[in-house]
């Protein structure tokens, strides 16, 4: 066994949620995986949930597929191991992670990051998903990907002891990943790359159908009822713009606004990935090259980024006078995106005839 090992990672193309950042850290530079990635991640959805940390009402927004993508992606082999299995196989979490990495497996799961952020015992918990891709025995650290330790998603180091403490205090109800991904118990995910064989080609039919569902705000989730029960208030597609804006207007109307920026991060990532998809489809002959179309969609990305950054600024300085500018950029992004994607869908439909 080597004293140090790092499995390959790249900085992810999108980072809005940890499951996306993890999958894209492992796969986004692989040509085979891009065939699956660019066939998916088209539909947006949002619905109300109770925020796991604060108990507040939250408008949860995500790109489909969401957290279950780690199990669904054909270029990943994901094993779900319960806490009891881990302890039975290896005796302790540190040895388990090291042995898993030696065998080429990434580790992903919910850790109490309050135990990582503080060297002292604290009377609260911060359950969050941690992505572990390497170790250094001499320094006694794991190499991890996470949002918590810097102002943005980053690859950094966490001590063995901090991971051990953070893992041991999480109960099954606090393990939102294992609980929500069907299992209702406590454990970790072991993820291995599966990219040597092409298991999935670009699916133009799926791209066309999902673009149509996105533009019409159709209820995509009905396709997946066999996986789990439905939320009753889910909004899909371009109507997510309206639902997110409604929530932000409500937040701005408060005497002391308290903004949840996460929906804007997700929507910005959605535009970044859609822009990369359009370039990919043109580069690989699924669409004729059209620089004007790309330039127009780049304006979508730019306006969404500006809107997101303005909302961050408003959340810091409390100056809601910038709200009108935020709404202008947000509205331009929606208008231009619908225009471009209607044209893209028309061209894909023509190719299918």
mmCIF file with all atom_site columns, C-alpha atoms in Angstrom, residues 113-269:
data_model
loop_
_atom_site.group_PDB
_atom_site.id
_atom_site.type_symbol
_atom_site.label_atom_id
_atom_site.label_alt_id
_atom_site.label_comp_id
_atom_site.label_asym_id
_atom_site.label_entity_id
_atom_site.label_seq_id
_atom_site.pdbx_PDB_ins_code
_atom_site.Cartn_x
_atom_site.Cartn_y
_atom_site.Cartn_z
_atom_site.occupancy
_atom_site.B_iso_or_equiv
_atom_site.pdbx_formal_charge
_atom_site.auth_seq_id
_atom_site.auth_comp_id
_atom_site.auth_asym_id
_atom_site.auth_atom_id
_atom_site.pdbx_PDB_model_num
ATOM 1   C CA . UNK A 1 113 ? -18.922 18.948 8.704   1.00 0.00 ? 113 UNK A CA 1
ATOM 2   C CA . UNK A 1 114 ? -19.274 20.882 11.961  1.00 0.00 ? 114 UNK A CA 1
ATOM 3   C CA . UNK A 1 115 ? -16.777 18.336 13.297  1.00 0.00 ? 115 UNK A CA 1
ATOM 4   C CA . UNK A 1 116 ? -14.464 19.194 10.398  1.00 0.00 ? 116 UNK A CA 1
ATOM 5   C CA . UNK A 1 117 ? -14.763 22.956 10.742  1.00 0.00 ? 117 UNK A CA 1
ATOM 6   C CA . UNK A 1 118 ? -14.108 22.947 14.502  1.00 0.00 ? 118 UNK A CA 1
ATOM 7   C CA . UNK A 1 119 ? -11.347 21.298 16.516  1.00 0.00 ? 119 UNK A CA 1
ATOM 8   C CA . UNK A 1 120 ? -13.590 21.491 19.568  1.00 0.00 ? 120 UNK A CA 1
ATOM 9   C CA . UNK A 1 121 ? -16.784 19.675 20.462  1.00 0.00 ? 121 UNK A CA 1
ATOM 10  C CA . UNK A 1 122 ? -19.844 21.613 19.289  1.00 0.00 ? 122 UNK A CA 1
ATOM 11  C CA . UNK A 1 123 ? -23.495 21.240 20.247  1.00 0.00 ? 123 UNK A CA 1
ATOM 12  C CA . UNK A 1 124 ? -24.863 21.360 16.696  1.00 0.00 ? 124 UNK A CA 1
ATOM 13  C CA . UNK A 1 125 ? -24.484 19.350 13.484  1.00 0.00 ? 125 UNK A CA 1
ATOM 14  C CA . UNK A 1 126 ? -23.952 20.316 9.871   1.00 0.00 ? 126 UNK A CA 1
ATOM 15  C CA . UNK A 1 127 ? -24.704 17.163 7.845   1.00 0.00 ? 127 UNK A CA 1
ATOM 16  C CA . UNK A 1 128 ? -23.330 17.565 4.318   1.00 0.00 ? 128 UNK A CA 1
ATOM 17  C CA . UNK A 1 129 ? -22.161 15.310 1.525   1.00 0.00 ? 129 UNK A CA 1
ATOM 18  C CA . UNK A 1 130 ? -18.381 14.892 1.279   1.00 0.00 ? 130 UNK A CA 1
ATOM 19  C CA . UNK A 1 131 ? -16.550 13.567 -1.810  1.00 0.00 ? 131 UNK A CA 1
ATOM 20  C CA . UNK A 1 132 ? -13.274 11.768 -0.993  1.00 0.00 ? 132 UNK A CA 1
ATOM 21  C CA . UNK A 1 133 ? -10.836 10.933 -3.796  1.00 0.00 ? 133 UNK A CA 1
ATOM 22  C CA . UNK A 1 134 ? -7.458  10.361 -2.140  1.00 0.00 ? 134 UNK A CA 1
ATOM 23  C CA . UNK A 1 135 ? -5.357  10.094 1.002   1.00 0.00 ? 135 UNK A CA 1
ATOM 24  C CA . UNK A 1 136 ? -1.916  10.889 2.409   1.00 0.00 ? 136 UNK A CA 1
ATOM 25  C CA . UNK A 1 137 ? -0.843  8.531  5.205   1.00 0.00 ? 137 UNK A CA 1
ATOM 26  C CA . UNK A 1 138 ? 2.111   10.709 6.247   1.00 0.00 ? 138 UNK A CA 1
ATOM 27  C CA . UNK A 1 139 ? -0.057  13.809 6.756   1.00 0.00 ? 139 UNK A CA 1
ATOM 28  C CA . UNK A 1 140 ? -3.057  11.709 7.845   1.00 0.00 ? 140 UNK A CA 1
ATOM 29  C CA . UNK A 1 141 ? -5.415  13.596 5.519   1.00 0.00 ? 141 UNK A CA 1
ATOM 30  C CA . UNK A 1 142 ? -7.994  12.782 2.897   1.00 0.00 ? 142 UNK A CA 1
ATOM 31  C CA . UNK A 1 143 ? -8.284  14.712 -0.365  1.00 0.00 ? 143 UNK A CA 1
ATOM 32  C CA . UNK A 1 144 ? -11.865 15.905 -0.686  1.00 0.00 ? 144 UNK A CA 1
ATOM 33  C CA . UNK A 1 145 ? -14.209 17.962 -2.838  1.00 0.00 ? 145 UNK A CA 1
ATOM 34  C CA . UNK A 1 146 ? -16.688 20.191 -1.025  1.00 0.00 ? 146 UNK A CA 1
ATOM 35  C CA . UNK A 1 147 ? -18.391 23.598 -0.780  1.00 0.00 ? 147 UNK A CA 1
ATOM 36  C CA . UNK A 1 148 ? -17.943 24.127 2.952   1.00 0.00 ? 148 UNK A CA 1
ATOM 37  C CA . UNK A 1 149 ? -14.261 24.907 3.415   1.00 0.00 ? 149 UNK A CA 1
ATOM 38  C CA . UNK A 1 150 ? -13.904 27.780 0.931   1.00 0.00 ? 150 UNK A CA 1
ATOM 39  C CA . UNK A 1 151 ? -16.250 30.299 -0.694  1.00 0.00 ? 151 UNK A CA 1
ATOM 40  C CA . UNK A 1 152 ? -16.914 27.963 -3.610  1.00 0.00 ? 152 UNK A CA 1
ATOM 41  C CA . UNK A 1 153 ? -16.568 24.310 -4.535  1.00 0.00 ? 153 UNK A CA 1
ATOM 42  C CA . UNK A 1 154 ? -12.952 23.295 -4.057  1.00 0.00 ? 154 UNK A CA 1
ATOM 43  C CA . UNK A 1 155 ? -10.604 20.353 -3.731  1.00 0.00 ? 155 UNK A CA 1
ATOM 44  C CA . UNK A 1 156 ? -8.851  20.423 -0.369  1.00 0.00 ? 156 UNK A CA 1
ATOM 45  C CA . UNK A 1 157 ? -7.622  18.285 2.553   1.00 0.00 ? 157 UNK A CA 1
ATOM 46  C CA . UNK A 1 158 ? -9.399  17.052 5.687   1.00 0.00 ? 158 UNK A CA 1
ATOM 47  C CA . UNK A 1 159 ? -7.765  15.124 8.521   1.00 0.00 ? 159 UNK A CA 1
ATOM 48  C CA . UNK A 1 160 ? -8.479  11.456 9.149   1.00 0.00 ? 160 UNK A CA 1
ATOM 49  C CA . UNK A 1 161 ? -9.672  12.326 12.631  1.00 0.00 ? 161 UNK A CA 1
ATOM 50  C CA . UNK A 1 162 ? -12.111 14.979 11.441  1.00 0.00 ? 162 UNK A CA 1
ATOM 51  C CA . UNK A 1 163 ? -13.661 12.562 8.944   1.00 0.00 ? 163 UNK A CA 1
ATOM 52  C CA . UNK A 1 164 ? -13.910 9.857  11.597  1.00 0.00 ? 164 UNK A CA 1
ATOM 53  C CA . UNK A 1 165 ? -15.626 12.182 14.072  1.00 0.00 ? 165 UNK A CA 1
ATOM 54  C CA . UNK A 1 166 ? -17.914 13.622 11.399  1.00 0.00 ? 166 UNK A CA 1
ATOM 55  C CA . UNK A 1 167 ? -18.954 10.199 10.178  1.00 0.00 ? 167 UNK A CA 1
ATOM 56  C CA . UNK A 1 168 ? -19.620 8.599  13.549  1.00 0.00 ? 168 UNK A CA 1
ATOM 57  C CA . UNK A 1 169 ? -22.076 11.191 14.874  1.00 0.00 ? 169 UNK A CA 1
ATOM 58  C CA . UNK A 1 170 ? -24.489 11.109 11.920  1.00 0.00 ? 170 UNK A CA 1
ATOM 59  C CA . UNK A 1 171 ? -27.641 9.070  12.549  1.00 0.00 ? 171 UNK A CA 1
ATOM 60  C CA . UNK A 1 172 ? -29.801 7.423  9.891   1.00 0.00 ? 172 UNK A CA 1
ATOM 61  C CA . UNK A 1 173 ? -32.451 10.216 9.885   1.00 0.00 ? 173 UNK A CA 1
ATOM 62  C CA . UNK A 1 174 ? -29.653 12.793 9.409   1.00 0.00 ? 174 UNK A CA 1
ATOM 63  C CA . UNK A 1 175 ? -28.168 10.945 6.424   1.00 0.00 ? 175 UNK A CA 1
ATOM 64  C CA . UNK A 1 176 ? -30.302 12.702 3.830   1.00 0.00 ? 176 UNK A CA 1
ATOM 65  C CA . UNK A 1 177 ? -28.530 11.093 0.857   1.00 0.00 ? 177 UNK A CA 1
ATOM 66  C CA . UNK A 1 178 ? -28.975 7.480  1.933   1.00 0.00 ? 178 UNK A CA 1
ATOM 67  C CA . UNK A 1 179 ? -32.461 8.224  3.273   1.00 0.00 ? 179 UNK A CA 1
ATOM 68  C CA . UNK A 1 180 ? -33.671 10.036 0.163   1.00 0.00 ? 180 UNK A CA 1
ATOM 69  C CA . UNK A 1 181 ? -32.090 7.635  -2.320  1.00 0.00 ? 181 UNK A CA 1
ATOM 70  C CA . UNK A 1 182 ? -34.598 4.982  -1.348  1.00 0.00 ? 182 UNK A CA 1
ATOM 71  C CA . UNK A 1 183 ? -32.790 3.281  1.520   1.00 0.00 ? 183 UNK A CA 1
ATOM 72  C CA . UNK A 1 184 ? -33.777 5.016  4.750   1.00 0.00 ? 184 UNK A CA 1
ATOM 73  C CA . UNK A 1 185 ? -30.613 4.013  6.559   1.00 0.00 ? 185 UNK A CA 1
ATOM 74  C CA . UNK A 1 186 ? -27.008 5.099  7.158   1.00 0.00 ? 186 UNK A CA 1
ATOM 75  C CA . UNK A 1 187 ? -24.038 4.407  4.921   1.00 0.00 ? 187 UNK A CA 1
ATOM 76  C CA . UNK A 1 188 ? -21.651 5.519  2.187   1.00 0.00 ? 188 UNK A CA 1
ATOM 77  C CA . UNK A 1 189 ? -21.427 5.317  -1.577  1.00 0.00 ? 189 UNK A CA 1
ATOM 78  C CA . UNK A 1 190 ? -18.446 3.703  -3.293  1.00 0.00 ? 190 UNK A CA 1
ATOM 79  C CA . UNK A 1 191 ? -18.107 5.037  -6.842  1.00 0.00 ? 191 UNK A CA 1
ATOM 80  C CA . UNK A 1 192 ? -15.891 3.614  -9.581  1.00 0.00 ? 192 UNK A CA 1
ATOM 81  C CA . UNK A 1 193 ? -15.333 4.934  -13.087 1.00 0.00 ? 193 UNK A CA 1
ATOM 82  C CA . UNK A 1 194 ? -16.710 2.751  -15.861 1.00 0.00 ? 194 UNK A CA 1
ATOM 83  C CA . UNK A 1 195 ? -15.562 4.548  -18.998 1.00 0.00 ? 195 UNK A CA 1
ATOM 84  C CA . UNK A 1 196 ? -13.455 2.110  -21.028 1.00 0.00 ? 196 UNK A CA 1
ATOM 85  C CA . UNK A 1 197 ? -16.445 0.793  -23.004 1.00 0.00 ? 197 UNK A CA 1
ATOM 86  C CA . UNK A 1 198 ? -19.082 2.942  -24.702 1.00 0.00 ? 198 UNK A CA 1
ATOM 87  C CA . UNK A 1 199 ? -22.276 1.929  -22.887 1.00 0.00 ? 199 UNK A CA 1
ATOM 88  C CA . UNK A 1 200 ? -24.313 4.927  -23.986 1.00 0.00 ? 200 UNK A CA 1
ATOM 89  C CA . UNK A 1 201 ? -24.320 6.955  -27.191 1.00 0.00 ? 201 UNK A CA 1
ATOM 90  C CA . UNK A 1 202 ? -25.667 10.461 -27.736 1.00 0.00 ? 202 UNK A CA 1
ATOM 91  C CA . UNK A 1 203 ? -29.463 10.096 -27.635 1.00 0.00 ? 203 UNK A CA 1
ATOM 92  C CA . UNK A 1 204 ? -30.868 12.741 -29.953 1.00 0.00 ? 204 UNK A CA 1
ATOM 93  C CA . UNK A 1 205 ? -34.418 11.489 -29.441 1.00 0.00 ? 205 UNK A CA 1
ATOM 94  C CA . UNK A 1 206 ? -34.089 11.979 -25.688 1.00 0.00 ? 206 UNK A CA 1
ATOM 95  C CA . UNK A 1 207 ? -32.550 15.430 -26.206 1.00 0.00 ? 207 UNK A CA 1
ATOM 96  C CA . UNK A 1 208 ? -35.431 16.456 -28.495 1.00 0.00 ? 208 UNK A CA 1
ATOM 97  C CA . UNK A 1 209 ? -38.111 15.074 -26.187 1.00 0.00 ? 209 UNK A CA 1
ATOM 98  C CA . UNK A 1 210 ? -36.613 16.652 -23.065 1.00 0.00 ? 210 UNK A CA 1
ATOM 99  C CA . UNK A 1 211 ? -36.086 20.021 -24.771 1.00 0.00 ? 211 UNK A CA 1
ATOM 100 C CA . UNK A 1 212 ? -39.760 19.929 -25.735 1.00 0.00 ? 212 UNK A CA 1
ATOM 101 C CA . UNK A 1 213 ? -40.721 19.105 -22.148 1.00 0.00 ? 213 UNK A CA 1
ATOM 102 C CA . UNK A 1 214 ? -38.459 21.879 -20.851 1.00 0.00 ? 214 UNK A CA 1
ATOM 103 C CA . UNK A 1 215 ? -39.929 24.497 -23.192 1.00 0.00 ? 215 UNK A CA 1
ATOM 104 C CA . UNK A 1 216 ? -43.534 23.421 -22.493 1.00 0.00 ? 216 UNK A CA 1
ATOM 105 C CA . UNK A 1 217 ? -42.884 22.929 -18.745 1.00 0.00 ? 217 UNK A CA 1
ATOM 106 C CA . UNK A 1 218 ? -44.204 19.381 -19.059 1.00 0.00 ? 218 UNK A CA 1
ATOM 107 C CA . UNK A 1 219 ? -44.272 17.051 -16.052 1.00 0.00 ? 219 UNK A CA 1
ATOM 108 C CA . UNK A 1 220 ? -41.132 15.008 -16.723 1.00 0.00 ? 220 UNK A CA 1
ATOM 109 C CA . UNK A 1 221 ? -41.157 13.359 -13.302 1.00 0.00 ? 221 UNK A CA 1
ATOM 110 C CA . UNK A 1 222 ? -44.079 11.126 -14.291 1.00 0.00 ? 222 UNK A CA 1
ATOM 111 C CA . UNK A 1 223 ? -41.531 9.074  -16.249 1.00 0.00 ? 223 UNK A CA 1
ATOM 112 C CA . UNK A 1 224 ? -39.885 8.071  -12.966 1.00 0.00 ? 224 UNK A CA 1
ATOM 113 C CA . UNK A 1 225 ? -42.817 7.187  -10.705 1.00 0.00 ? 225 UNK A CA 1
ATOM 114 C CA . UNK A 1 226 ? -41.442 3.666  -10.338 1.00 0.00 ? 226 UNK A CA 1
ATOM 115 C CA . UNK A 1 227 ? -38.471 5.085  -8.431  1.00 0.00 ? 227 UNK A CA 1
ATOM 116 C CA . UNK A 1 228 ? -40.232 7.045  -5.669  1.00 0.00 ? 228 UNK A CA 1
ATOM 117 C CA . UNK A 1 229 ? -43.446 8.853  -4.788  1.00 0.00 ? 229 UNK A CA 1
ATOM 118 C CA . UNK A 1 230 ? -44.157 12.258 -6.202  1.00 0.00 ? 230 UNK A CA 1
ATOM 119 C CA . UNK A 1 231 ? -44.020 15.685 -4.614  1.00 0.00 ? 231 UNK A CA 1
ATOM 120 C CA . UNK A 1 232 ? -47.332 17.405 -5.266  1.00 0.00 ? 232 UNK A CA 1
ATOM 121 C CA . UNK A 1 233 ? -46.116 20.916 -6.071  1.00 0.00 ? 233 UNK A CA 1
ATOM 122 C CA . UNK A 1 234 ? -43.313 20.336 -8.587  1.00 0.00 ? 234 UNK A CA 1
ATOM 123 C CA . UNK A 1 235 ? -42.781 22.917 -11.333 1.00 0.00 ? 235 UNK A CA 1
ATOM 124 C CA . UNK A 1 236 ? -40.818 22.003 -14.456 1.00 0.00 ? 236 UNK A CA 1
ATOM 125 C CA . UNK A 1 237 ? -39.044 23.675 -17.346 1.00 0.00 ? 237 UNK A CA 1
ATOM 126 C CA . UNK A 1 238 ? -39.114 27.372 -18.140 1.00 0.00 ? 238 UNK A CA 1
ATOM 127 C CA . UNK A 1 239 ? -41.851 27.910 -15.545 1.00 0.00 ? 239 UNK A CA 1
ATOM 128 C CA . UNK A 1 240 ? -39.093 27.417 -12.967 1.00 0.00 ? 240 UNK A CA 1
ATOM 129 C CA . UNK A 1 241 ? -38.043 30.977 -13.882 1.00 0.00 ? 241 UNK A CA 1
ATOM 130 C CA . UNK A 1 242 ? -41.446 32.227 -12.709 1.00 0.00 ? 242 UNK A CA 1
ATOM 131 C CA . UNK A 1 243 ? -41.482 30.180 -9.515  1.00 0.00 ? 243 UNK A CA 1
ATOM 132 C CA . UNK A 1 244 ? -37.952 31.246 -8.563  1.00 0.00 ? 244 UNK A CA 1
ATOM 133 C CA . UNK A 1 245 ? -38.747 34.903 -9.289  1.00 0.00 ? 245 UNK A CA 1
ATOM 134 C CA . UNK A 1 246 ? -41.916 34.647 -7.194  1.00 0.00 ? 246 UNK A CA 1
ATOM 135 C CA . UNK A 1 247 ? -39.854 33.318 -4.264  1.00 0.00 ? 247 UNK A CA 1
ATOM 136 C CA . UNK A 1 248 ? -37.225 36.082 -4.655  1.00 0.00 ? 248 UNK A CA 1
ATOM 137 C CA . UNK A 1 249 ? -39.956 38.761 -4.804  1.00 0.00 ? 249 UNK A CA 1
ATOM 138 C CA . UNK A 1 250 ? -41.370 37.363 -1.572  1.00 0.00 ? 250 UNK A CA 1
ATOM 139 C CA . UNK A 1 251 ? -37.930 37.492 0.040   1.00 0.00 ? 251 UNK A CA 1
ATOM 140 C CA . UNK A 1 252 ? -37.358 41.069 -1.151  1.00 0.00 ? 252 UNK A CA 1
ATOM 141 C CA . UNK A 1 253 ? -40.671 42.190 0.327   1.00 0.00 ? 253 UNK A CA 1
ATOM 142 C CA . UNK A 1 254 ? -39.549 41.326 3.857   1.00 0.00 ? 254 UNK A CA 1
ATOM 143 C CA . UNK A 1 255 ? -38.313 44.031 6.183   1.00 0.00 ? 255 UNK A CA 1
ATOM 144 C CA . UNK A 1 256 ? -35.039 42.134 6.586   1.00 0.00 ? 256 UNK A CA 1
ATOM 145 C CA . UNK A 1 257 ? -34.618 40.093 3.370   1.00 0.00 ? 257 UNK A CA 1
ATOM 146 C CA . UNK A 1 258 ? -32.965 36.705 3.746   1.00 0.00 ? 258 UNK A CA 1
ATOM 147 C CA . UNK A 1 259 ? -32.100 35.334 0.321   1.00 0.00 ? 259 UNK A CA 1
ATOM 148 C CA . UNK A 1 260 ? -31.518 31.741 -0.653  1.00 0.00 ? 260 UNK A CA 1
ATOM 149 C CA . UNK A 1 261 ? -29.119 32.025 -3.603  1.00 0.00 ? 261 UNK A CA 1
ATOM 150 C CA . UNK A 1 262 ? -28.972 28.307 -4.370  1.00 0.00 ? 262 UNK A CA 1
ATOM 151 C CA . UNK A 1 263 ? -31.708 28.330 -7.021  1.00 0.00 ? 263 UNK A CA 1
ATOM 152 C CA . UNK A 1 264 ? -29.758 30.977 -8.965  1.00 0.00 ? 264 UNK A CA 1
ATOM 153 C CA . UNK A 1 265 ? -26.583 28.871 -8.782  1.00 0.00 ? 265 UNK A CA 1
ATOM 154 C CA . UNK A 1 266 ? -28.516 25.920 -10.228 1.00 0.00 ? 266 UNK A CA 1
ATOM 155 C CA . UNK A 1 267 ? -30.059 27.988 -13.003 1.00 0.00 ? 267 UNK A CA 1
ATOM 156 C CA . UNK A 1 268 ? -26.684 29.470 -13.942 1.00 0.00 ? 268 UNK A CA 1
ATOM 157 C CA . UNK A 1 269 ? -25.148 25.979 -14.076 1.00 0.00 ? 269 UNK A CA 1
#
